[in-house]
Coordinates of C-alpha atoms and ligand atoms in Angstrom, one line a residue:
X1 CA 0.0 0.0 0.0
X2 CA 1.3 3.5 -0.6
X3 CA 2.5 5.6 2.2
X4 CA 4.0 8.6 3.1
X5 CA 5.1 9.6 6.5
X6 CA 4.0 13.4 6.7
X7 CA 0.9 15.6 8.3
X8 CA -1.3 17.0 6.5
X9 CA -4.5 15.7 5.3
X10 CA -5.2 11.9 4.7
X11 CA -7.2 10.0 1.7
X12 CA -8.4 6.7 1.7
X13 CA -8.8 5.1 -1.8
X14 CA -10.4 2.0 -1.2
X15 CA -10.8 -0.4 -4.0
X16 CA -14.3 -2.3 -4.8
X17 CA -15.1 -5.8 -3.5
X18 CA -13.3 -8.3 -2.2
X19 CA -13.7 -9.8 1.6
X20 CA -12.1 -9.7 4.6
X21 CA -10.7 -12.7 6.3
X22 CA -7.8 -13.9 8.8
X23 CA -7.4 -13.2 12.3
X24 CA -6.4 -9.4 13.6
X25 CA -6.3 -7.6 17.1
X26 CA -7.3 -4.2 17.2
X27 CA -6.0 -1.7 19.6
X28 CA -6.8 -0.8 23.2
X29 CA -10.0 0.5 24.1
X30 CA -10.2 4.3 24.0
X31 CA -12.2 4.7 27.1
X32 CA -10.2 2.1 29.1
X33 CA -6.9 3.8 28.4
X34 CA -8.1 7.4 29.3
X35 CA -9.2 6.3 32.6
X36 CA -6.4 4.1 33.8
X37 CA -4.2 7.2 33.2
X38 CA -6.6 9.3 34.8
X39 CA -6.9 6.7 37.6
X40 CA -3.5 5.7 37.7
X41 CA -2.4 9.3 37.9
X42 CA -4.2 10.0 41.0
X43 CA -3.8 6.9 42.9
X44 CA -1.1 5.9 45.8
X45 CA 1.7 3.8 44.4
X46 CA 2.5 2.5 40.8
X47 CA 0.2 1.5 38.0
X48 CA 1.2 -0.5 35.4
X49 CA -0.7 -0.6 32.4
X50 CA -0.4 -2.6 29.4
X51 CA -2.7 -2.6 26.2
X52 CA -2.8 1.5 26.2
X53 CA -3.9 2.9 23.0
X54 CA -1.3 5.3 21.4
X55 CA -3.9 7.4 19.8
X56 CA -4.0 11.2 19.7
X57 CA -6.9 11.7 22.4
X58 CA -5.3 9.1 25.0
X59 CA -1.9 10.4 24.3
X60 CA -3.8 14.2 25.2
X61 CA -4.6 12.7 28.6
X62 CA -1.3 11.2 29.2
X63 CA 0.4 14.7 28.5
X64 CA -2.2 16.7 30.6
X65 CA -1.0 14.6 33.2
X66 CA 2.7 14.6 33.0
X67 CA 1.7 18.8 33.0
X68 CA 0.7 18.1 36.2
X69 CA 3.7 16.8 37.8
X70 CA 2.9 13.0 37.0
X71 CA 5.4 11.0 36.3
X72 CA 4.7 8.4 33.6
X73 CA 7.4 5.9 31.4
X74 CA 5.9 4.7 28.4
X75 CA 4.1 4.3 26.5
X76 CA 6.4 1.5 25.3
X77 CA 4.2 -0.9 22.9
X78 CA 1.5 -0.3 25.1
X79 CA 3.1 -0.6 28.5
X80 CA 2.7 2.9 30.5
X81 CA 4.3 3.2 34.2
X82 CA 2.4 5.8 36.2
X83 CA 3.9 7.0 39.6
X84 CA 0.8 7.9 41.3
X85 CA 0.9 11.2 42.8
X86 CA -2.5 10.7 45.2
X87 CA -5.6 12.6 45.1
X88 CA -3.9 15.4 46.0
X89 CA -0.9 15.2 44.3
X90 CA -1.4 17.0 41.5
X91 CA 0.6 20.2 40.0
X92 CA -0.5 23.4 38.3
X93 CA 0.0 23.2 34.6
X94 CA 2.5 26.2 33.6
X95 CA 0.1 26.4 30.2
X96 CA -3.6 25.5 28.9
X97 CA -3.9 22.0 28.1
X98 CA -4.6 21.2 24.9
X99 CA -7.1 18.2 24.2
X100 CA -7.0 17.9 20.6
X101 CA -9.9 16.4 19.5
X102 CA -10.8 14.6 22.4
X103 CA -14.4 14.8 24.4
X104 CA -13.6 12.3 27.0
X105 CA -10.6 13.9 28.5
X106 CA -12.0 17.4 28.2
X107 CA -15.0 16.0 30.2
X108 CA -13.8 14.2 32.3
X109 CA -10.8 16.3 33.4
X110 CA -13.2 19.2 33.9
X111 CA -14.4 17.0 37.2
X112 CA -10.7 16.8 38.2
X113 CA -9.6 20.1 37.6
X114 CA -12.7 21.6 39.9
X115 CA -11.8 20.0 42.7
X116 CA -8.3 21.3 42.8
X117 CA -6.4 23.6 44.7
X118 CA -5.1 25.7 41.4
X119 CA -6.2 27.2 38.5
X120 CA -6.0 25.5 34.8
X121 CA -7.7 25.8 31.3
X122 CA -8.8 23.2 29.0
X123 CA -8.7 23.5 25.2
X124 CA -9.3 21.5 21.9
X125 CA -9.1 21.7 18.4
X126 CA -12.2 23.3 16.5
X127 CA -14.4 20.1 16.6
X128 CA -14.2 19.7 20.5
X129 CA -14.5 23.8 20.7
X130 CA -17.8 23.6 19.2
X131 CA -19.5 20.3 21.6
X132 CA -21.4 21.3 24.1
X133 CA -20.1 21.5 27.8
X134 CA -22.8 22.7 29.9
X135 CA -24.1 19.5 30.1
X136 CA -20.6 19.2 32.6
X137 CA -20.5 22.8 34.0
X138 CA -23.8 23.2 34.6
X139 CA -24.1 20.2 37.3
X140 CA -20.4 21.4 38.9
X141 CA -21.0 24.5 39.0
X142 CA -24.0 23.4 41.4
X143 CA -21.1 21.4 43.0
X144 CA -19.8 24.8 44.1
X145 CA -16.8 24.3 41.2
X146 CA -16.0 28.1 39.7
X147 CA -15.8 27.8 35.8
X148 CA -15.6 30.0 33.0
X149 CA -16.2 29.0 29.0
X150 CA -16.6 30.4 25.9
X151 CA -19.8 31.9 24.9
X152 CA -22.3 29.2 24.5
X153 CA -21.3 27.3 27.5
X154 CA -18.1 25.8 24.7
X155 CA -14.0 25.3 25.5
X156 CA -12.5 26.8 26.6
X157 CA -13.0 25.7 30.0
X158 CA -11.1 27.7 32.6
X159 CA -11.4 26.8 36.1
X160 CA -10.7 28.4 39.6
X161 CA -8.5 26.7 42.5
X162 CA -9.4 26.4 45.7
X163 CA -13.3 25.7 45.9
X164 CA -14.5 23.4 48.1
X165 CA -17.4 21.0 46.7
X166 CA -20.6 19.4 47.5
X167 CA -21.5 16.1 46.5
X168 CA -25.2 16.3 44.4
X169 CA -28.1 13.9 43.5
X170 CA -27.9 14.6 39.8
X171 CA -30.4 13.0 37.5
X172 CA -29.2 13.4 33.9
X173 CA -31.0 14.5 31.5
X174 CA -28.6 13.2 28.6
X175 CA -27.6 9.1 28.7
X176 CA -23.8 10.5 28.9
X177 CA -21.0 8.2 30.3
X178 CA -18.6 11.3 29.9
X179 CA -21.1 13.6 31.6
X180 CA -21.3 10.3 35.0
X181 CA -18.0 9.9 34.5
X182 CA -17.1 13.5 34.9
X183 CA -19.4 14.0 38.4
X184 CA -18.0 11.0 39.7
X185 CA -14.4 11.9 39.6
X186 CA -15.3 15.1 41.1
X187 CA -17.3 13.4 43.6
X188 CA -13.6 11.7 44.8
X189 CA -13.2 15.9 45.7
X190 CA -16.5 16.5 47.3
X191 CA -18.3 16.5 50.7
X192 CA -20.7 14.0 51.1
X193 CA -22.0 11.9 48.3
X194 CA -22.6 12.5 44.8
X195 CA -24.8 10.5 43.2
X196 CA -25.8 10.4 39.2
X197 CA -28.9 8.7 37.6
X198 CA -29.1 8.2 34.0
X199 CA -31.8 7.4 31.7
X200 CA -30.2 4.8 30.0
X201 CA -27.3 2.7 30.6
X202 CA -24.5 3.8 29.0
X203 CA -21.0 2.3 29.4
X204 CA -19.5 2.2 33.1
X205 CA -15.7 1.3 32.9
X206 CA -15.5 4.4 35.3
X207 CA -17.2 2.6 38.2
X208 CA -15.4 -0.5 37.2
X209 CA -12.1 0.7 37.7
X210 CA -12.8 2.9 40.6
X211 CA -13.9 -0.2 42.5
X212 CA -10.3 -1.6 41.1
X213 CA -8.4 0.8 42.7
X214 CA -10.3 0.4 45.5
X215 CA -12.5 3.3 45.8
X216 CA -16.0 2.2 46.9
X217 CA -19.0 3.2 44.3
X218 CA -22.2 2.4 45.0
X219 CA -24.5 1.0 42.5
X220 CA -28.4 0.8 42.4
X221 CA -30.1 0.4 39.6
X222 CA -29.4 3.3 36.7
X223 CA -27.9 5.3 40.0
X224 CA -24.2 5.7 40.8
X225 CA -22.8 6.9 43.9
X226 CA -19.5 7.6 45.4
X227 CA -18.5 9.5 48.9
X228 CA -15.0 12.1 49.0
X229 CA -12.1 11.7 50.7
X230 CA -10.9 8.7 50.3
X231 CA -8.4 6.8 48.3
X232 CA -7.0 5.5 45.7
X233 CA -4.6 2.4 45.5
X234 CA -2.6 2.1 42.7
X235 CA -2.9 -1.6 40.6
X236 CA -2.4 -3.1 37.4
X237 CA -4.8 -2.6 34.4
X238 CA -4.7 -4.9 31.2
X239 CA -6.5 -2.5 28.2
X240 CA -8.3 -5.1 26.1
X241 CA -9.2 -4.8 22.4
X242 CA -11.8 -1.6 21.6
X243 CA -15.0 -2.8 20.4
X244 CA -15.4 0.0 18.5
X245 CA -12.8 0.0 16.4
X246 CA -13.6 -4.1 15.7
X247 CA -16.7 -2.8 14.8
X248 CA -15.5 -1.3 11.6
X249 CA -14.6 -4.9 11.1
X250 CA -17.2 -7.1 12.4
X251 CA -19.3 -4.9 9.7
X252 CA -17.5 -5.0 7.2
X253 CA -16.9 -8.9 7.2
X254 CA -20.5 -9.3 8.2
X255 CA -22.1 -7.5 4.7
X256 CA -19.8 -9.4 2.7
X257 CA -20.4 -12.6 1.4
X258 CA -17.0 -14.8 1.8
X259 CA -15.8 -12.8 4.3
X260 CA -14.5 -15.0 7.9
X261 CA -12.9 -12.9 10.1
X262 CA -11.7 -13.8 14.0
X263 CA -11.4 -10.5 16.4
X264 CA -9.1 -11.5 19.7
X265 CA -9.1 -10.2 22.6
X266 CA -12.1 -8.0 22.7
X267 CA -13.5 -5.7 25.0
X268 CA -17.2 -7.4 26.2
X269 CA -18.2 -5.2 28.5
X270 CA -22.5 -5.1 28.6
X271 CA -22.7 -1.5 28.4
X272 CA -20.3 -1.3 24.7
X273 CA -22.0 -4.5 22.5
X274 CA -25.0 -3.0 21.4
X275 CA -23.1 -3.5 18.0
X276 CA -23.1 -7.0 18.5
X277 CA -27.0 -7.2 19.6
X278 CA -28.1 -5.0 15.9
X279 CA -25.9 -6.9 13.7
X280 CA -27.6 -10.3 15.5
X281 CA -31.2 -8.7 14.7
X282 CA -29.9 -8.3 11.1
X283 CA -29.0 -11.6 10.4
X284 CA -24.9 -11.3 10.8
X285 CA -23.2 -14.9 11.6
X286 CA -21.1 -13.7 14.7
X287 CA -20.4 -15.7 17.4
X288 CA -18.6 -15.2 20.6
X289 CA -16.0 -17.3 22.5
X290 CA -13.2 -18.1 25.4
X291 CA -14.9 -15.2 27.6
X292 CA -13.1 -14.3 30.5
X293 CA -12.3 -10.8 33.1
X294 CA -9.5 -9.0 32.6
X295 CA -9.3 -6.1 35.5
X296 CA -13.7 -5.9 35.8
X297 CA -14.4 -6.1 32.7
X298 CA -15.5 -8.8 30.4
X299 CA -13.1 -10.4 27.1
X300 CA -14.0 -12.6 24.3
X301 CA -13.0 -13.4 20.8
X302 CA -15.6 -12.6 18.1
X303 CA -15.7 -14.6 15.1
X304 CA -17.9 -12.8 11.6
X305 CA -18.3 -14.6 8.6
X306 CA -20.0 -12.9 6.0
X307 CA -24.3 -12.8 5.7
X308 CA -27.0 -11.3 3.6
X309 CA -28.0 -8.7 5.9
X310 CA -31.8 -7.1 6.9
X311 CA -33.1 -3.9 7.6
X312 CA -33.6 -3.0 11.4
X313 CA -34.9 -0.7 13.8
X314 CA -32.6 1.0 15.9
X315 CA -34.8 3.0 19.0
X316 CA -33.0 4.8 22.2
X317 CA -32.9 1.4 24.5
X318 CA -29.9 0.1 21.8
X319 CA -28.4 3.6 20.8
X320 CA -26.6 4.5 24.5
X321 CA -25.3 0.9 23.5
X322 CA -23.9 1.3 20.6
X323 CA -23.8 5.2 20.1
X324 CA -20.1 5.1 18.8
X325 CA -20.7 2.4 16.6
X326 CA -23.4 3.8 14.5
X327 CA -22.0 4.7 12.0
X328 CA -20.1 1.7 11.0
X329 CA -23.9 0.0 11.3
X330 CA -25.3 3.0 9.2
X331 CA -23.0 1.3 6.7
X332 CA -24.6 -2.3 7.4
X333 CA -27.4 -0.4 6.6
X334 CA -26.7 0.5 3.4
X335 CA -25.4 -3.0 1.9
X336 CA -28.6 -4.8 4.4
X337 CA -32.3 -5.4 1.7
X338 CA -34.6 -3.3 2.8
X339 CA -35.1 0.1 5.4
X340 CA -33.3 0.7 8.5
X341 CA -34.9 3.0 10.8
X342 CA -32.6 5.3 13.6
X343 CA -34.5 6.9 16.6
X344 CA -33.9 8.0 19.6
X345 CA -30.3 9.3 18.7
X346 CA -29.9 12.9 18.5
X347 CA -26.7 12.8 20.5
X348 CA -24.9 11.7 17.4
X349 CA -25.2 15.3 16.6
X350 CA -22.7 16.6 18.7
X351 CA -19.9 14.0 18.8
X352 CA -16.6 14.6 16.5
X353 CA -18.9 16.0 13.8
X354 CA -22.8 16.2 13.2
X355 CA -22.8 12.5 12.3
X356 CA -26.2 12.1 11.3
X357 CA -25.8 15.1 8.7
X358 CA -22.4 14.0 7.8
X359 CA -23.3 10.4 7.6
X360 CA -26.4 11.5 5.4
X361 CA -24.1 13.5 3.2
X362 CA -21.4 10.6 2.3
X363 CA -24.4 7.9 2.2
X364 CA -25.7 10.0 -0.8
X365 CA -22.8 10.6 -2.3
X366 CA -22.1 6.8 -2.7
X367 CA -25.6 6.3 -4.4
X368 CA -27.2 5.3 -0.8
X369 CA -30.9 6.2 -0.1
X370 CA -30.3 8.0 3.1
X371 CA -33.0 10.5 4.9
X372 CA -31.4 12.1 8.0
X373 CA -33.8 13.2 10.6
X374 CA -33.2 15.1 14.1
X375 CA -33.0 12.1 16.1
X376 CA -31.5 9.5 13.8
X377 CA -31.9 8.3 9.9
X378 CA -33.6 6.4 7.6
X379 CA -31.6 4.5 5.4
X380 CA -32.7 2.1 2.3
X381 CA -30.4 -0.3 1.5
X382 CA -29.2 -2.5 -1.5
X383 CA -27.0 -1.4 -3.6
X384 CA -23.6 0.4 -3.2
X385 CA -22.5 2.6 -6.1
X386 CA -19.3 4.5 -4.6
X387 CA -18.0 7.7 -5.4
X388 CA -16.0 10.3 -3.3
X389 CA -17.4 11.0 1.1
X390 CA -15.6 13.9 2.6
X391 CA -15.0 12.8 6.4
X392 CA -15.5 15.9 8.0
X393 CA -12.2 14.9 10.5
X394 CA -14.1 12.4 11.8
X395 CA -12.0 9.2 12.5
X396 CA -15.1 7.2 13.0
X397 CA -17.1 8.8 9.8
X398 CA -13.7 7.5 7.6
X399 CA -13.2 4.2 8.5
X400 CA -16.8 3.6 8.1
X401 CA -16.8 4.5 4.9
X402 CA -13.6 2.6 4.1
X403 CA -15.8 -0.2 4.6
X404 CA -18.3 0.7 2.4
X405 CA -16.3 -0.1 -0.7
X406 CA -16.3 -4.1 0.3
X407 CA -19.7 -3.8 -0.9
X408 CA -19.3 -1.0 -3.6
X409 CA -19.4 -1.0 -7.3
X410 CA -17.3 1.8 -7.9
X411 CA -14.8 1.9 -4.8
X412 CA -15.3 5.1 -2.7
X413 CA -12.4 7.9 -1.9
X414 CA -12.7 8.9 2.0
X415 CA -11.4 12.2 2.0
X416 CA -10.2 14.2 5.2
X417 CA -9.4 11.2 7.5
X418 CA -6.5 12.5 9.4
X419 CA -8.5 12.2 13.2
X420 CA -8.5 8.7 12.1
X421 CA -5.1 8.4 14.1
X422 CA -7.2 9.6 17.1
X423 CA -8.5 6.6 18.2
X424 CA -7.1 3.8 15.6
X425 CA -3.9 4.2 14.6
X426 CA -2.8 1.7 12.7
X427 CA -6.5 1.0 11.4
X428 CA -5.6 0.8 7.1
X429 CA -2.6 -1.4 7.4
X430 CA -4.9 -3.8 9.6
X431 CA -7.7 -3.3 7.3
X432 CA -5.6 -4.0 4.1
X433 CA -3.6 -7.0 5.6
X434 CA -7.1 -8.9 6.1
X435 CA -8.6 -7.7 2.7
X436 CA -9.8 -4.2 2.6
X437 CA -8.0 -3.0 -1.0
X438 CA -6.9 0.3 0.6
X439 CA -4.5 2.4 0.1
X440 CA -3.4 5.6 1.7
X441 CA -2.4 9.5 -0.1
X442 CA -0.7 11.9 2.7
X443 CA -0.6 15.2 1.3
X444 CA 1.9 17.5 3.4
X445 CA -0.1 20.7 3.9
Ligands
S3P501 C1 -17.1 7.9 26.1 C2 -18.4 8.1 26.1 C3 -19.2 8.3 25.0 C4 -18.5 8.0 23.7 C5 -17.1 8.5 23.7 C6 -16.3 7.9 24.8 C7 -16.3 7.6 27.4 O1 -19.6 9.7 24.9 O2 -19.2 8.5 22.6 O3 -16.5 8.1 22.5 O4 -15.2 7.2 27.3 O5 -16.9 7.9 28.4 P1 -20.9 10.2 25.7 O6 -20.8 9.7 27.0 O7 -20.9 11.7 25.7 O8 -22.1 9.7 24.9

């Protein structure tokens, strides 16, 4: 495959037809690594982590955290050493720190950074200036945490030392694990207990891995709960495999006929394979096998061969479930007989880009039938023509549609896919080693 070793902006030319087979490991899961750094960071002793995942939005936590007097070797192949500093351990930053592109740590580091005792600033690139963060602000500013933003409630996120907060009973009005996630790590710095109920269950490594390294949450029902001042204790935390970066696979080999494709090592957590449960309702031949707990949470290998795929309906009970994973299935969609019906997922609006519009965009511009609506899409699938999608920076909108040639007539040209290093680095030489006729263009801006 062609290659050039520059920055600048990234094309995918992906070639149509032919099937994906073999046996491939994908990278550590995103959320996983974020919070064993963030967790590691702040706990008593040293946490060895293996499995990290050397993308640009962990790699942004890692740094925020070595700006704050953490000392950290790695990452080494995926092996990070993190001298814990403590909950209180923590340094002032002698500059902004700069997030990239990536949501979790912004929002989740704002529930750090207010219980503090000095002042820091958050920023990001234009994408993660533009998502909303009141929906974090809002509730710790109730905490009694002193925060400035940008007009519109946006990054960047400046915060005041020295406040001392209260724990809250928060019932969220948006299924958010970055939003829980957030209170709870700011509940560590509170008085009393902070509790957070959500109206669908979205993904909890946070309260796995707090209970890891010892730090009691309480858990009833969709309600999570966890009392300040006490401690953490550091311990050591596997990363497995991200399901959603297999999902770009387990798609891919799943709408095409011929394809067999085993997936080691991946992440099974209940909260994350809403993926696997809408690809089961269309028909896909995947199977699961040698489950077992790494560190809390739940491992498997996932086997795909390729199916004719149906239609489904997609309402809010599956989309907390499988919200970064949509658009990979939006491409299932396309290549599936008959209509696909979205609901109940207006958050997709405000992720990396507006990935209902953008999704809409690219799905037309391959020859797709696809009707975006607020809360989600209708798509009518079939055929596949191809053609040229424009990414929008959007690592997840690009290597969806790198799939989308597999079933193409035409190929399809992903422009724009730069971010793709933000969560899956690596992802065409993987891709083309089991199949996918990809090749990449680096232009040097
Ligand atoms: C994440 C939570 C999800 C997800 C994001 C990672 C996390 O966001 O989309 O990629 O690690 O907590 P929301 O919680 O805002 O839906």
């Amino acid at each position: 495959m062609a290659e050039a070793s520059a920055s600048g902006s990234v094309v995918f030319e992906v070639s149509p037809g032919g099937r994906l087979s073999g046996e491939l490991g994908v990278p550590g899961d995103k959320s996983i690594s974020h919070r064993a750094v963030m967790l590691g960071a702040l706990a008593e002793g040293t946490t060895e982590v293996s499995g990290f995942l050397e993308g640009a939005d962990a790699l942004a936590t890692l740094a925020a955290f070595r700006a704050m007097g953490v000392r950290v070797r790695g990452p080494d192949e995926g092996r990070l050493s993190i001298e814990g500093v403590g909950l209180h351990g923590l340094t002032a930053p002698a500059e902004a720190l700069d997030l990239g592109n990536s949501g979790t740590s912004m929002r989740l580091l704002a529930g750090l950074l207010s219980g503090q005792g000095f002042d820091s600033t958050l920023t990001g690139d234009a994408s993660l200036s533009r998502r909303p963060m009141g929906r974090v602000t809002e509730p710790l500013t109730t905490m009694g945490a002193r925060i400035e933003t940008a007009e519109g409630g946006t990054a960047p996120l400046s915060f005041r030392g020295g406040q001392s907060l209260v724990g809250i009973d928060y019932p969220m009005p948006v299924a958010s694990a970055q939003v829980k996630s957030c209170l709870l790590l700011a509940g560590l710095y509170a008085r009393g207990t902070t509790r957070v109920t959500e109206p669908a269950t979205t993904r909890d490594h946070t309260e796995r891995m707090l209970a890891g390294f010892g730090y009691p949450v309480k858990r009833v029902a969709t309600s999570a709960a966890v009392t300040g001042g006490g401690r953490l204790d550091a311990r050591e935390v596997a990363v497995p495999a991200d399901i959603s970066s297999a999902a770009f696979f387990l798609v891919g080999a799943a709408m095409t006929p011929g394809s067999d494709l085993m997936l080691r090592h991946v992440a099974l957590n209940p909260t994350r394979i809403g993926v696997l449960h809408i690809l089961d309702r269309m028909g896909a031949a995947i199977s699961v096998s040698g489950q077992y707990e790494v560190g809390g949470e739940p491992v498997g290998d996932v086997r795909v061969r390729g199916a004719r795929l149906q239609g489904v309906r997609i309402g809010a009970d599956l989309v907390a479930l499988a919200i970064d994973e949509l658009p990979a299935l939006f491409i299932a969609a396309a290549a599936a007989e008959g209509e696909t019906l979205v609901t109940g997922a207006e958050e997709l609006r405000v992720k990396e880009s507006d990935r209902i519009q953008v999704m809409a965009d690219g799905l037309a511009a391959i020859g797709v039938s696809a009707e975006p609506r607020p809360d989600g899409i209708r798509i009518v699938g079939g055929a596949i023509r191809g053609g040229c999608v424009v990414a929008n920076g959007d690592h997840r909108v690009a290597m969806a549609f790198a799939m989308a040639a597999l079933r193409s007539g035409e190929g399809v040209r992903v422009e724009d896919c730069a971010n793709v290093d933000t969560s899956f680095p690596g992802f065409a030489e993987l891709a083309y080693e089991v199949g996918l006729g990809i090749r990449v263009q680096r232009e040097v801006l």
